[in-house]
C-alpha atoms as one frame of an Amber mdcrd trajectory, in Angstrom:
protein
-115.015 266.454 203.075-111.348 268.087 202.308-108.342 266.831 201.883-106.813
 265.035 205.001-102.993 264.205 203.372-101.563 261.540 206.015-104.646 260.158
 207.277-104.366 257.563 205.137-101.297 256.315 207.038-102.593 256.599 210.636
-106.195 254.585 209.189-103.543 252.035 207.790-101.324 251.620 210.635-104.641
 250.553 213.396-105.677 247.841 210.610-102.536 247.305 209.743-102.314 242.943
 210.844 -99.904 240.696 210.960 -98.562 239.867 206.607 -95.952 236.893 207.742
 -95.906 233.841 205.563 -97.043 232.162 202.518-101.015 232.432 202.507-100.238
 236.551 204.329-102.550 239.216 202.434-100.571 241.568 202.240-102.486 244.991
 201.200-101.219 248.180 199.972-102.428 251.303 201.120-102.360 252.912 197.814
-104.208 250.575 196.372-107.573 251.246 198.120-109.452 254.805 197.093-110.031
 257.319 198.928-113.364 256.432 200.186-112.240 252.790 201.045-110.189 253.492
 203.682-111.627 256.800 205.263-114.599 254.256 206.104-112.690 252.655 208.641
-111.643 256.168 209.989-112.080 255.897 213.891-112.285 259.118 216.207-108.580
 258.744 217.721-107.396 258.207 214.315-108.376 262.646 214.058-106.755 263.168
 217.672-103.444 261.173 216.161-103.716 263.444 212.731-103.276 266.416 215.027
-107.411 268.036 216.067-107.822 268.563 219.505-110.297 266.601 221.472-112.629
 270.199 221.849-113.767 270.100 218.005-113.650 265.952 217.339-116.095 265.703
 220.805-117.996 268.350 218.945-118.828 265.871 215.638-121.945 263.991 216.047
-120.955 262.247 213.226-117.686 260.845 210.977-118.858 260.916 206.893-117.209
 259.844 204.097-117.481 260.529 200.616-116.660 258.641 197.693-113.973 260.281
 194.938-115.756 261.404 192.138-115.714 258.468 188.309-115.153 260.321 184.927
-118.561 260.139 184.616-119.197 262.138 187.030-117.435 264.785 186.100-118.375
 264.786 183.297-121.745 265.502 184.389-120.425 268.092 186.468-118.332 270.166
 183.265-122.082 270.102 180.923-125.305 270.254 183.691-125.420 272.386 186.296
-126.940 275.682 185.457-123.184 277.559 185.290-121.287 274.584 184.316-117.595
 275.362 183.121-118.348 274.307 179.923-121.471 277.364 179.528-119.271 279.747
 181.847-116.962 279.372 178.907-119.134 279.762 175.647-120.666 282.088 177.372
-116.887 284.141 177.550-116.404 282.899 173.629-120.032 284.400 172.888-118.320
 287.997 173.410-116.835 287.891 170.485-119.447 285.884 168.325-117.613 282.967
 168.233-119.430 280.155 169.412-117.143 277.261 171.406-117.845 273.824 170.736
-116.584 270.554 173.457-116.600 267.507 171.514-117.411 264.227 174.164-114.186
 262.611 173.832-112.360 265.735 174.614-115.294 265.817 178.206-113.730 262.760
 178.963-110.185 263.014 178.532-110.819 266.595 180.726-112.059 264.484 183.444
-109.223 261.962 183.284-106.976 264.368 184.188-108.267 265.594 186.829-108.465
 261.910 188.450-104.858 261.088 187.868-104.064 264.996 188.781-106.251 263.954
 191.930-108.204 267.429 191.932-111.446 266.186 191.568-113.940 268.559 190.251
-112.245 271.080 191.587-109.053 271.269 188.989-111.536 271.374 186.174-111.254
 275.001 185.969-107.984 274.596 186.022-107.650 272.045 183.087-110.287 273.992
 181.701-108.604 277.163 181.565-104.908 276.043 179.973-106.388 274.503 177.015
-108.498 277.923 176.072-106.435 280.517 177.421-103.848 281.067 174.279-106.949
 280.624 172.174-109.315 282.996 174.580-106.463 285.905 174.184-105.375 285.170
 170.171-109.445 284.836 169.431-109.615 289.136 169.656-106.930 289.899 166.744
-108.305 287.228 164.626-110.731 288.310 161.642-114.048 285.820 160.453-113.998
 283.503 163.073-116.652 281.138 163.269-116.171 278.375 165.921-113.818 277.029
 167.813-113.914 273.116 168.890-111.892 270.711 171.104-111.710 267.650 170.674
-109.405 264.699 172.683-106.037 265.859 170.797-106.290 269.818 172.437-106.677
 268.391 175.713-103.693 265.925 175.485-101.717 268.956 173.739-100.789 267.319
 171.079-102.618 270.110 168.719-104.326 273.398 168.814-108.114 274.235 169.043
-109.738 273.807 165.872-110.923 277.878 164.207-113.308 277.426 161.469-114.001
 280.502 159.850-117.076 282.531 157.965-115.215 282.194 154.486-115.223 278.163
 154.731-112.081 278.255 155.688-110.660 275.969 158.798-107.042 275.900 160.426
-105.658 275.513 164.138-104.962 278.285 165.963-100.615 279.721 165.679
């Protein structure tokens, strides 16, 4: 696992055949997902990439991993014992406020991580950017009952929906 920027060029150069003529199969390396082009990885590719032969010789096998899809990233956000959504909900509980994430918001967060090509590692920074302003404003606000995050909040088009205990609902300023 890890990010080996540039390794796909080395593999594609080795796999590149001739693509001349009308019936040629022209392939673009950017059309393939990371897991697809990594399946053709050979120890010689790692050597050309810059790893030392002594290190490559100690790798008994090479296994590739597929990119996480949207469904997997949403599971990572919700299911583990210390998932990000549970951590942030707990932080809001310190202020006696209930934090809610709508399904469309979680889906949009996962899409952002996929677009940024950060995978599960980027989920925390995305969540932080969405909730940071609200977390700092919350201690100074009175009678806040809950904060709801939806798709428009994740896209940056609106502020989190704040509901007050006096049946008053508004957006954070």
